[in-house]
Coordinates of C-alpha atoms in Angstrom, one line a residue:
Chain A
M1 CA 60.7 -114.5 85.8
N2 CA 64.2 -115.8 85.5
K3 CA 63.0 -118.4 83.0
V4 CA 61.5 -115.7 80.8
H5 CA 65.0 -114.2 80.7
S6 CA 66.2 -117.2 78.7
V7 CA 64.1 -116.2 75.7
K8 CA 64.3 -112.5 76.3
S9 CA 67.4 -112.2 74.1
H10 CA 65.4 -113.6 71.1
I11 CA 62.3 -111.6 71.8
P12 CA 62.3 -108.0 72.8
H13 CA 59.2 -106.8 74.7
I14 CA 58.3 -110.3 76.0
E15 CA 58.0 -108.9 79.5
E16 CA 55.7 -106.1 78.4
R17 CA 53.7 -108.6 76.4
A18 CA 53.2 -110.8 79.5
R19 CA 52.3 -107.8 81.6
E20 CA 49.7 -106.5 79.1
A21 CA 48.0 -109.9 79.0
D22 CA 46.7 -109.3 82.6
H23 CA 47.4 -105.7 83.5
P24 CA 46.9 -103.8 80.2
T25 CA 47.7 -100.2 79.6
S26 CA 44.0 -99.7 78.8
L27 CA 40.6 -99.3 80.4
I28 CA 39.4 -102.6 81.9
A29 CA 35.9 -103.8 82.5
H30 CA 35.8 -106.6 85.2
F31 CA 32.9 -109.1 85.1
G32 CA 32.6 -111.1 88.3
A33 CA 30.8 -114.3 89.3
D34 CA 27.4 -112.5 88.9
K35 CA 28.1 -111.9 85.2
P36 CA 29.7 -115.0 83.6
L37 CA 30.3 -115.1 79.9
R38 CA 28.3 -118.1 78.5
L39 CA 30.5 -119.6 75.8
D40 CA 29.3 -121.6 72.8
C41 CA 31.3 -124.6 73.9
G42 CA 29.1 -124.8 77.0
V43 CA 31.6 -123.4 79.5
E44 CA 30.8 -120.3 81.7
L45 CA 33.9 -118.1 81.8
T46 CA 34.0 -116.3 85.1
P47 CA 35.5 -114.1 86.3
F48 CA 36.8 -112.4 83.2
Q49 CA 37.9 -109.0 82.0
I50 CA 37.7 -106.9 78.8
A51 CA 40.4 -104.4 78.0
Y52 CA 39.3 -101.5 75.8
Q53 CA 40.2 -98.0 74.5
T54 CA 37.9 -95.1 73.8
Y55 CA 38.3 -92.0 71.7
G56 CA 36.1 -88.9 71.6
S57 CA 33.2 -88.5 74.0
L58 CA 29.8 -90.0 74.5
N59 CA 27.0 -87.5 73.8
Q60 CA 24.1 -86.9 76.3
D61 CA 21.7 -89.2 74.4
R62 CA 24.4 -91.9 74.3
S63 CA 23.6 -92.2 70.6
N64 CA 27.0 -91.6 69.0
A65 CA 29.0 -94.7 70.0
I66 CA 30.9 -96.6 67.4
L67 CA 32.3 -100.0 68.3
L68 CA 35.3 -100.9 66.2
C69 CA 36.1 -104.7 66.0
H70 CA 39.7 -105.6 65.5
A71 CA 41.0 -108.3 63.1
L72 CA 42.8 -111.5 64.0
T73 CA 46.1 -110.0 65.2
G74 CA 44.8 -106.5 66.0
D75 CA 44.0 -105.2 69.4
Q76 CA 42.2 -102.3 71.1
H77 CA 45.0 -99.8 70.3
V78 CA 43.3 -98.3 67.3
A79 CA 44.6 -94.7 67.4
N80 CA 47.2 -94.4 70.1
I81 CA 50.8 -95.5 70.5
H82 CA 50.9 -99.3 71.1
P83 CA 52.1 -100.0 74.7
V84 CA 54.3 -103.0 73.6
T85 CA 55.7 -102.0 70.2
G86 CA 55.6 -98.2 70.5
K87 CA 54.1 -98.0 67.0
N88 CA 51.1 -96.0 65.9
G89 CA 47.6 -97.4 66.3
W90 CA 46.5 -99.8 63.6
W91 CA 43.6 -97.7 62.2
E92 CA 45.0 -94.2 62.4
T93 CA 44.4 -93.8 58.7
L94 CA 40.7 -94.0 59.5
V95 CA 40.2 -93.0 63.1
G96 CA 40.8 -89.6 64.7
P97 CA 39.6 -86.0 64.9
G98 CA 38.3 -85.0 61.4
K99 CA 39.0 -88.4 59.9
A100 CA 36.4 -90.7 58.4
V101 CA 35.7 -92.2 61.8
D102 CA 35.6 -88.7 63.3
T103 CA 36.3 -88.7 67.0
N104 CA 34.9 -85.1 67.2
R105 CA 31.5 -86.5 66.3
Y106 CA 31.6 -90.1 67.5
F107 CA 32.5 -91.9 70.7
V108 CA 34.7 -94.7 69.5
I109 CA 35.2 -97.9 71.5
C110 CA 37.5 -100.8 70.7
S111 CA 38.0 -103.8 72.9
N112 CA 40.5 -106.6 72.8
V113 CA 38.5 -109.7 71.9
V114 CA 38.0 -112.4 74.6
G115 CA 40.7 -115.0 73.8
G116 CA 43.1 -112.2 72.8
C117 CA 46.4 -111.4 74.6
L118 CA 46.3 -107.6 75.1
G119 CA 44.4 -107.5 78.4
S120 CA 41.1 -109.3 77.7
T121 CA 40.9 -112.7 79.3
G122 CA 42.5 -115.3 77.1
P123 CA 45.0 -118.2 77.1
A124 CA 47.8 -115.8 78.0
S125 CA 46.0 -114.6 81.2
I126 CA 46.3 -116.0 84.6
N127 CA 43.7 -118.6 85.5
P128 CA 42.5 -117.5 88.9
R129 CA 41.8 -121.1 89.9
T130 CA 45.4 -122.3 89.4
G131 CA 47.4 -119.1 89.6
K132 CA 49.0 -120.1 86.4
V133 CA 48.7 -119.0 82.8
W134 CA 45.5 -120.6 81.2
G135 CA 47.3 -122.0 78.1
L136 CA 45.3 -124.7 76.5
D137 CA 43.1 -125.0 79.5
F138 CA 41.3 -121.9 78.2
P139 CA 38.0 -122.9 76.7
V140 CA 37.6 -122.7 72.9
I141 CA 35.9 -119.4 72.0
T142 CA 33.9 -118.4 68.9
I143 CA 33.1 -115.2 67.1
P144 CA 29.6 -115.1 68.8
D145 CA 31.4 -115.4 72.2
M146 CA 33.5 -112.4 71.3
V147 CA 30.4 -110.4 70.4
R148 CA 28.6 -111.5 73.5
A149 CA 31.5 -110.2 75.6
Q150 CA 31.4 -106.9 73.6
A151 CA 27.7 -106.6 74.3
M152 CA 28.4 -107.0 78.0
L153 CA 31.0 -104.2 77.7
I154 CA 28.5 -102.0 75.9
D155 CA 26.0 -102.7 78.7
H156 CA 28.7 -101.8 81.3
L157 CA 29.2 -98.5 79.5
G158 CA 25.5 -97.8 79.7
I159 CA 25.0 -97.7 75.9
E160 CA 21.7 -99.2 74.6
T161 CA 22.2 -98.8 70.9
L162 CA 25.4 -98.5 69.0
F163 CA 25.4 -95.9 66.3
A164 CA 27.7 -98.1 64.3
V165 CA 29.7 -101.3 64.4
V166 CA 32.7 -101.3 62.1
G167 CA 35.4 -103.8 61.4
G168 CA 37.4 -105.6 58.7
S169 CA 38.3 -109.3 58.3
M170 CA 37.7 -111.1 61.7
G171 CA 36.4 -107.7 62.8
G172 CA 33.9 -107.8 59.9
M173 CA 32.7 -111.2 61.1
Q174 CA 32.0 -109.7 64.4
V175 CA 30.1 -106.8 62.8
L176 CA 27.9 -109.4 61.0
Q177 CA 27.4 -111.4 64.2
W178 CA 26.4 -108.2 66.0
T179 CA 23.7 -107.5 63.4
A180 CA 22.4 -111.1 63.5
A181 CA 22.5 -111.4 67.3
Y182 CA 21.5 -107.9 68.4
P183 CA 19.7 -106.3 65.4
D184 CA 18.0 -103.7 67.5
R185 CA 21.2 -102.5 69.2
V186 CA 23.0 -101.7 65.9
F187 CA 21.9 -98.6 64.0
S188 CA 24.4 -99.0 61.2
A189 CA 26.9 -101.7 60.3
L190 CA 30.1 -101.6 58.2
P191 CA 31.4 -105.1 57.5
I192 CA 34.6 -104.8 55.5
A193 CA 36.6 -107.5 53.6
C194 CA 34.8 -110.4 55.4
A195 CA 32.4 -113.2 55.0
T196 CA 29.6 -114.9 56.8
R197 CA 31.6 -118.1 57.1
H198 CA 35.2 -119.1 56.8
S199 CA 36.0 -120.8 53.6
A200 CA 37.8 -124.2 53.3
Q201 CA 40.8 -122.5 51.9
N202 CA 41.0 -120.1 54.8
I203 CA 40.6 -122.9 57.3
A204 CA 43.5 -124.6 55.5
F205 CA 45.7 -121.6 55.8
H206 CA 44.9 -121.3 59.5
E207 CA 45.7 -125.0 60.0
V208 CA 49.1 -124.4 58.5
G209 CA 49.7 -121.6 60.9
R210 CA 48.6 -123.6 63.9
Q211 CA 50.7 -126.6 62.9
A212 CA 53.8 -124.3 62.6
V213 CA 53.2 -123.1 66.1
M214 CA 52.7 -126.6 67.5
A215 CA 55.6 -128.1 65.6
D216 CA 58.0 -125.7 67.5
P217 CA 59.6 -127.7 70.3
D218 CA 59.4 -124.5 72.4
W219 CA 55.6 -124.6 72.3
R220 CA 55.7 -127.4 74.9
G221 CA 52.2 -128.5 74.5
G222 CA 51.0 -124.9 75.1
R223 CA 52.8 -124.7 78.5
Y224 CA 55.7 -122.5 77.3
V225 CA 55.2 -119.8 79.8
E226 CA 55.6 -122.2 82.7
E227 CA 58.6 -123.8 81.1
G228 CA 60.3 -120.6 80.3
T229 CA 60.3 -120.9 76.6
D230 CA 58.5 -119.2 73.7
P231 CA 57.5 -120.8 70.4
H232 CA 58.5 -117.6 68.5
R233 CA 59.9 -119.6 65.5
G234 CA 56.7 -121.5 64.9
L235 CA 54.6 -118.4 65.4
G236 CA 56.9 -116.4 63.2
V237 CA 56.5 -119.0 60.4
A238 CA 52.7 -118.9 60.9
R239 CA 52.7 -115.1 60.6
M240 CA 54.9 -115.3 57.5
A241 CA 52.5 -117.7 55.7
A242 CA 49.5 -115.7 56.8
H243 CA 51.0 -112.4 55.8
I244 CA 51.3 -113.6 52.2
T245 CA 47.5 -114.2 52.2
Y246 CA 46.9 -110.6 53.3
L247 CA 48.7 -109.3 50.2
S248 CA 48.4 -110.0 46.5
D249 CA 50.7 -111.2 43.7
A250 CA 50.6 -107.7 42.1
A251 CA 51.4 -105.9 45.4
L252 CA 54.3 -108.2 46.2
H253 CA 55.6 -107.7 42.6
R254 CA 55.2 -104.0 42.8
K255 CA 56.8 -103.7 46.3
F256 CA 59.7 -106.2 45.8
G257 CA 59.8 -107.9 42.4
R258 CA 62.8 -110.1 42.3
R259 CA 65.0 -107.5 43.8
M260 CA 67.9 -108.5 46.1
Q261 CA 68.3 -107.5 49.7
D262 CA 71.6 -105.4 50.2
R263 CA 73.5 -107.4 47.6
E264 CA 74.0 -107.6 43.9
L265 CA 74.4 -111.3 43.3
P266 CA 72.8 -114.4 44.9
T267 CA 74.9 -115.9 47.7
F268 CA 74.1 -119.4 46.8
S269 CA 72.8 -120.0 50.3
F270 CA 69.6 -119.9 52.2
D271 CA 70.1 -116.4 53.4
A272 CA 67.4 -113.9 52.7
D273 CA 68.8 -113.0 49.3
F274 CA 65.5 -111.6 48.0
Q275 CA 63.8 -108.5 49.5
V276 CA 60.6 -110.3 49.8
E277 CA 62.2 -112.9 52.0
S278 CA 63.7 -110.3 54.2
Y279 CA 60.4 -108.5 54.5
L280 CA 58.6 -111.7 55.5
R281 CA 61.2 -112.5 58.1
Y282 CA 60.8 -109.1 59.5
Q283 CA 57.0 -109.5 59.6
G284 CA 57.4 -112.8 61.5
S285 CA 59.9 -111.6 64.0
S286 CA 58.1 -108.3 64.8
F287 CA 54.8 -110.1 65.2
V288 CA 56.1 -112.5 67.9
E289 CA 57.1 -109.6 70.0
R290 CA 53.5 -108.6 70.6
F291 CA 51.5 -111.7 70.2
D292 CA 50.9 -114.8 72.3
A293 CA 51.2 -118.1 70.3
N294 CA 48.3 -119.8 72.1
S295 CA 46.1 -116.8 71.6
Y296 CA 46.9 -117.1 67.9
L297 CA 45.6 -120.8 68.0
Y298 CA 42.4 -119.7 69.7
L299 CA 41.6 -116.8 67.5
T300 CA 42.2 -118.6 64.2
R301 CA 40.0 -121.4 65.5
A302 CA 37.2 -118.9 66.3
M303 CA 37.3 -117.7 62.7
D304 CA 37.3 -121.3 61.4
Y305 CA 34.1 -122.1 63.3
F306 CA 32.3 -119.0 62.1
D307 CA 29.2 -119.7 59.9
I308 CA 26.2 -117.5 60.5
A309 CA 23.9 -119.5 58.2
A310 CA 24.6 -122.7 60.1
D311 CA 23.1 -120.9 63.2
H312 CA 20.0 -120.1 61.2
N313 CA 18.9 -123.4 59.7
G314 CA 21.4 -123.1 56.9
V315 CA 19.6 -120.0 55.4
L316 CA 21.8 -116.9 55.6
A317 CA 18.9 -114.6 54.8
E318 CA 17.2 -115.8 58.1
A319 CA 20.0 -114.2 60.1
F320 CA 19.1 -110.8 58.8
R321 CA 15.3 -111.1 58.4
E322 CA 13.5 -107.8 58.9
T323 CA 16.7 -106.1 60.1
I324 CA 16.4 -102.3 60.4
T325 CA 20.2 -101.8 60.5
R326 CA 21.7 -99.7 57.7
F327 CA 24.5 -101.7 56.1
C328 CA 27.5 -100.8 54.0
V329 CA 29.4 -103.8 52.8
V330 CA 32.9 -103.2 51.3
S331 CA 35.3 -105.5 49.5
F332 CA 38.5 -105.1 47.6
T333 CA 39.2 -106.4 44.1
S334 CA 42.6 -108.0 44.9
D335 CA 41.5 -109.6 48.2
W336 CA 41.8 -113.4 47.6
L337 CA 41.4 -114.2 51.3
F338 CA 37.9 -112.8 51.5
P339 CA 37.0 -112.3 47.8
T340 CA 34.2 -110.0 46.6
S341 CA 32.0 -113.0 45.9
E342 CA 31.8 -113.6 49.7
S343 CA 30.7 -110.0 50.3
R344 CA 28.2 -110.3 47.5
D345 CA 26.7 -113.3 49.3
V346 CA 26.2 -111.1 52.3
V347 CA 24.6 -108.4 50.2
H348 CA 22.3 -111.0 48.5
A349 CA 21.2 -112.3 51.9
L350 CA 20.6 -108.8 53.1
N351 CA 18.6 -107.9 50.0
A352 CA 16.5 -111.0 50.4
G353 CA 15.6 -109.7 53.8
G354 CA 14.8 -106.2 52.4
A355 CA 17.7 -104.6 54.4
R356 CA 18.9 -101.1 53.7
V357 CA 22.2 -102.1 52.3
S358 CA 24.9 -100.5 50.2
F359 CA 27.8 -102.3 48.7
T360 CA 31.0 -101.3 47.0
E361 CA 34.0 -103.1 45.6
I362 CA 37.1 -100.9 45.9
E363 CA 39.7 -101.3 43.1
T364 CA 43.2 -101.8 44.5
D365 CA 46.1 -104.2 44.1
R366 CA 46.9 -104.2 47.8
G367 CA 45.0 -107.4 48.7
H368 CA 43.1 -108.1 51.9
D369 CA 45.2 -105.7 54.0
A370 CA 43.8 -102.8 51.9
F371 CA 41.4 -102.0 54.7
L372 CA 44.3 -101.1 57.0
L373 CA 46.0 -99.0 54.4
D374 CA 45.6 -95.5 53.1
V375 CA 43.3 -96.3 50.2
P376 CA 41.4 -93.0 49.5
E377 CA 38.4 -94.6 47.7
F378 CA 37.8 -96.9 50.7
I379 CA 38.2 -94.1 53.3
D380 CA 35.8 -91.9 51.3
M381 CA 33.2 -94.6 51.4
V382 CA 33.5 -95.1 55.1
R383 CA 33.2 -91.3 55.6
A384 CA 30.2 -91.0 53.3
F385 CA 28.4 -93.9 54.9
L386 CA 29.0 -92.8 58.5
E387 CA 28.2 -89.1 57.8
S388 CA 24.9 -89.8 56.2
A389 CA 24.0 -92.4 58.8
G390 CA 25.0 -89.8 61.5
D391 CA 22.6 -87.3 59.9
A392 CA 19.9 -89.9 59.8
R393 CA 20.5 -90.5 63.5
G394 CA 20.4 -86.8 64.2
L395 CA 24.0 -86.6 65.5
T396 CA 25.5 -83.2 65.5
A397 CA 28.3 -82.6 63.0
G398 CA 31.9 -82.9 64.1
R399 CA 33.7 -79.8 65.0
Chain B
M1 CA -0.4 -105.4 21.5
N2 CA -0.8 -103.9 18.1
F3 CA 1.6 -101.1 17.6
Q4 CA -0.8 -99.3 15.3
S5 CA -3.7 -98.9 17.8
P6 CA -2.5 -97.9 21.2
N7 CA -5.3 -97.6 23.7
L8 CA -3.2 -97.0 26.7
P9 CA -4.0 -94.8 29.6
L10 CA -1.5 -92.0 29.1
I11 CA 0.2 -90.1 31.8
A12 CA -0.7 -86.5 32.3
P13 CA 2.1 -84.1 31.7
S14 CA 3.9 -83.0 34.8
H15 CA 3.9 -79.4 35.8
D16 CA 6.2 -79.8 38.7
Y17 CA 9.3 -78.6 37.0
T18 CA 11.3 -76.8 39.6
G19 CA 14.6 -77.2 37.8
E20 CA 15.9 -79.2 40.8
Y21 CA 15.2 -82.6 39.1
R22 CA 15.5 -83.9 35.6
S23 CA 12.1 -83.8 34.0
D24 CA 12.2 -87.4 32.9
H25 CA 12.8 -88.3 36.5
L26 CA 9.7 -86.4 37.5
V27 CA 7.7 -88.3 34.8
V28 CA 9.0 -91.6 36.3
A29 CA 8.4 -90.4 39.9
E30 CA 4.8 -89.7 39.1
M31 CA 4.2 -93.3 38.0
V32 CA 5.3 -94.5 41.5
E33 CA 2.8 -94.8 44.3
R34 CA 3.7 -93.3 47.6
G35 CA 4.9 -95.7 50.3
S36 CA 6.0 -98.3 47.8
R37 CA 9.3 -100.2 47.6
V38 CA 11.4 -99.3 44.6
L39 CA 14.6 -100.7 43.0
D40 CA 16.4 -98.3 40.7
V41 CA 18.7 -100.2 38.4
G42 CA 21.5 -98.0 37.1
C43 CA 20.7 -95.3 39.6
G44 CA 23.8 -93.1 38.7
E45 CA 24.3 -90.5 41.4
G46 CA 21.0 -91.2 43.0
D47 CA 19.0 -88.2 41.8
L48 CA 15.9 -90.2 41.0
L49 CA 16.2 -92.2 44.2
R50 CA 16.4 -89.1 46.3
L51 CA 13.4 -87.6 44.5
L52 CA 11.5 -90.8 45.2
E53 CA 12.5 -91.0 48.9
Q54 CA 11.4 -87.4 49.3
R55 CA 8.0 -88.6 48.2
G56 CA 7.8 -91.3 50.8
V57 CA 9.2 -94.2 48.7
D58 CA 11.5 -96.8 50.2
G59 CA 14.2 -96.9 47.6
R60 CA 17.2 -99.1 46.8
G61 CA 19.7 -98.8 43.9
I62 CA 22.1 -100.7 41.8
E63 CA 24.9 -98.7 40.1
L64 CA 27.9 -99.9 38.1
S65 CA 30.4 -97.2 38.9
R66 CA 32.1 -96.9 42.3
E67 CA 32.0 -93.1 42.1
G68 CA 28.2 -93.3 41.6
V69 CA 27.8 -95.6 44.6
N70 CA 30.0 -93.3 46.7
R71 CA 27.9 -90.3 45.9
C72 CA 24.7 -92.2 46.6
V73 CA 25.9 -93.4 49.9
A74 CA 26.9 -89.9 50.8
K75 CA 23.3 -88.9 50.2
G76 CA 22.2 -91.6 52.6
L77 CA 20.9 -93.9 49.9
A78 CA 21.2 -97.7 49.9
V79 CA 23.0 -98.6 46.7
I80 CA 24.8 -101.7 45.6
Q81 CA 27.7 -101.7 43.1
G82 CA 26.6 -104.0 40.5
D83 CA 25.2 -104.5 37.0
A84 CA 21.8 -105.1 35.6
D85 CA 22.9 -108.0 33.5
T86 CA 24.4 -110.1 36.3
D87 CA 23.0 -108.9 39.6
L88 CA 19.3 -108.9 39.2
D89 CA 19.3 -112.7 39.3
S90 CA 20.1 -112.7 43.0
Y91 CA 17.0 -110.7 44.0
P92 CA 14.0 -112.8 45.2
N93 CA 10.7 -112.8 43.4
D94 CA 8.3 -109.9 44.3
S95 CA 10.7 -108.1 46.5
F96 CA 9.8 -104.7 45.2
D97 CA 6.7 -102.9 44.1
Y98 CA 8.5 -101.2 41.2
V99 CA 11.8 -101.9 39.5
I100 CA 13.0 -98.9 37.5
L101 CA 15.5 -98.9 34.6
S102 CA 16.1 -95.3 33.7
Q103 CA 18.1 -94.7 30.5
T104 CA 20.0 -97.9 30.9
L105 CA 18.2 -100.6 28.9
Q106 CA 20.2 -99.8 25.8
A107 CA 23.5 -100.4 27.7
T108 CA 22.6 -103.9 28.9
R109 CA 23.9 -107.0 27.2
Q110 CA 20.6 -108.8 27.4
P111 CA 17.8 -106.3 27.5
R112 CA 15.1 -109.0 27.2
L113 CA 16.4 -111.0 30.2
V114 CA 16.8 -107.8 32.2
L115 CA 13.2 -106.8 31.4
E116 CA 12.0 -110.3 32.4
N117 CA 14.0 -110.2 35.6
M118 CA 12.6 -106.7 36.5
L119 CA 9.1 -108.1 36.3
R120 CA 10.0 -111.1 38.3
I121 CA 11.5 -109.0 41.1
G122 CA 9.0 -106.2 41.0
N123 CA 5.2 -106.2 40.5
R124 CA 5.7 -103.4 38.1
A125 CA 8.6 -102.2 35.9
I126 CA 9.3 -98.7 34.7
V127 CA 11.6 -98.4 31.7
S128 CA 12.8 -95.2 30.0
F129 CA 15.2 -95.3 27.1
P130 CA 16.3 -93.1 24.2
N131 CA 14.2 -93.7 21.1
F132 CA 16.4 -94.6 18.1
G133 CA 13.4 -93.9 15.8
Y134 CA 13.6 -90.2 16.8
W135 CA 13.6 -88.1 13.6
K136 CA 17.0 -86.6 14.2
M137 CA 18.4 -90.1 14.4
R138 CA 16.7 -91.1 11.2
M139 CA 17.9 -87.9 9.4
Q140 CA 21.5 -88.4 10.4
L141 CA 21.5 -92.0 9.1
L142 CA 19.6 -91.0 6.0
V143 CA 21.3 -87.8 5.1
K144 CA 24.8 -88.1 6.5
G145 CA 25.0 -91.9 6.3
Q146 CA 26.6 -92.0 9.7
M147 CA 25.7 -93.5 13.1
P148 CA 23.6 -90.8 14.8
R149 CA 25.0 -88.6 17.6
T150 CA 22.8 -86.2 19.5
E151 CA 23.3 -83.8 22.4
N152 CA 21.9 -86.4 24.8
L153 CA 23.8 -89.3 23.1
P154 CA 27.1 -87.7 22.1
A155 CA 29.3 -90.9 22.1
T156 CA 30.8 -92.2 18.9
W157 CA 29.9 -95.7 17.8
Y158 CA 33.2 -97.2 18.9
D159 CA 33.2 -95.9 22.5
T160 CA 29.5 -95.9 23.4
P161 CA 28.3 -98.0 26.2
N162 CA 24.9 -98.2 24.4
I163 CA 25.0 -101.5 22.6
H164 CA 21.3 -102.2 22.2
F165 CA 19.5 -99.2 20.8
C166 CA 15.9 -99.6 19.9
T167 CA 12.9 -97.5 18.8
I168 CA 9.7 -97.1 20.7
K169 CA 8.1 -99.4 18.2
D170 CA 10.8 -102.1 18.8
F171 CA 10.3 -101.9 22.5
V172 CA 6.5 -102.2 22.3
Q173 CA 7.0 -105.3 20.1
L174 CA 9.3 -106.9 22.7
C175 CA 6.8 -106.3 25.4
D176 CA 4.2 -108.1 23.3
E177 CA 6.5 -111.0 22.8
I178 CA 7.3 -111.5 26.4
N179 CA 3.7 -111.0 27.4
V180 CA 4.0 -107.8 29.4
K181 CA 1.0 -105.6 30.1
M182 CA 1.6 -102.0 29.2
E183 CA -0.1 -99.9 31.8
R184 CA 1.1 -96.4 31.0
A185 CA 3.3 -94.9 28.3
V186 CA 4.6 -91.5 27.5
A187 CA 7.0 -90.1 24.9
L188 CA 9.2 -87.2 25.8
N189 CA 10.5 -84.5 23.5
S190 CA 14.0 -83.3 23.4
H191 CA 13.4 -81.2 26.5
A192 CA 12.1 -84.3 28.2
R193 CA 8.6 -82.9 28.2
P194 CA 5.7 -85.3 27.4
L195 CA 4.4 -85.1 23.8
R196 CA 0.7 -84.4 23.4
L197 CA -1.5 -87.2 24.7
N198 CA -3.7 -88.1 21.8
A199 CA -0.9 -88.5 19.3
P200 CA -0.7 -91.8 17.4
W201 CA 2.2 -94.3 18.0
W202 CA 3.9 -93.4 14.7
F203 CA 4.0 -89.8 15.9
W204 CA 5.6 -90.8 19.2
N205 CA 8.1 -93.1 17.4
M206 CA 9.1 -90.2 15.2
F207 CA 9.0 -87.2 17.6
G208 CA 9.7 -88.8 21.0
E209 CA 13.3 -88.5 21.9
Q210 CA 12.7 -91.0 24.7
G211 CA 10.0 -93.3 25.8
V212 CA 8.9 -94.0 29.4
F213 CA 6.8 -97.1 30.0
L214 CA 5.0 -98.5 33.1
M215 CA 4.5 -102.2 32.8
S216 CA 3.2 -105.1 34.8
R217 CA 2.9 -108.9 34.4
V218 CA 0.0 -110.2 32.5

């Protein structure tokens, strides 16, 4: 632990982060040798654990469970204070008593994805065979692997059919994967700001992020924990670059314009003269407090590999053939990371299969991140869809 | 088809007016067989779709406005935000039994293509539209010399979404041109009640405020 001290001055919360990777402040489902996770790369991951949070209560019929799937850098702390950062949950705009995802009516589950760093087994966890942190010895995981692990968790909780699977971005990919892999276990699905495959542009952005991490001398070939370092600079740059893709030109202009940070005139230096620079630096430095660099490599890779059509003879519609799931697909006008055209491709494939699908494009200048923000038109749509689907499933109304 | 001599099986007037539904919707709904699959293009707030689903129809909708989509979704309907001109292309052949275009044809950019697409996607198409040959329209143009405006079509020429008005006669002519079989037809008066059945076409074209047509491929 002394070695960790050497980077502690740069990174607050690094000890909490290390602790949460194995001993999370969450519920934990352990899967022993009898229940290995069969990964797409051919490896059987065993033993492993999934950390999760729940909100609301499961009804007697076990028919009101909603699985929320978190995005790339999200975690299971949807609607509670985060154990590392002390901040509010990432989807408190949407999830809670009386909210669109009404915890008075639904039993809400969110688990940290396998490969994550908030308590589900991943590269930041201890490899039981070596007693050391997995690092790059951790097998490469995919979106279908994440969903397979979630399905094991849902089994573990004794739930046959999920009332809804909901998620945005990488979470939306998981939603689509759920409906393709377990069509009879998903009553309704809400994939938001996502796609059935990762575009070349998005793979390119991810590669920039990974190269930034790996170019940091403190990354040490992925063995930074053993060596007492932390590639926070590389990961910070990766986050800064990625964060730009989550916003939009219009949103950045509206929020910052060319305004200066705490000064009137340029300093003629490389200080953060502009507010937008200062903002990005803050985004980078606060991210590294709570996220493991190797985990970032693995999860971005999982998104890159995602391509549902490829798993169905190249025909997307095959993935959703004769599905009985009710779908509501949502995109945002200013999202250039997962543009509306990609959501429309999903809709067309679902239509081709005769699925019961609704689709809406929400007008906003807030970019990809709009699904995490207080965008009333979006929240109304989620509420409308879940309420009517809940009625169709015979769920009692929320209190 | 010769416009002068219609020998179409005409729909019986509906007596099912409960006030809950628009009467033109009831006319359309009666043309749809129970248990069929229907796509309603330009479905608004989903009133027709809901009526159809109550009658055991498996319905889907397309609607341009986000508010409309939201209201439909709140009613449990499956509706896609989209537009008749661009989004019908993506539907496979024969994916529906009926494709309905209710009071929307005149607002499309390419009515002919839309109609052809409808009959590609669906085995049958149902189209209802305001009849620009309606006598009140003709009178306004003749007497006032201005673009007609009525209670049902109150927009001015410069802010109307309706860019392709036609008369019942025009529509029948288009159907002839693109080789569409007219199965049933009905003209509705200003209260959206069907005109008398045995009236000649010119009478419909003059006194029908809107036309409702059930068509299939030849």
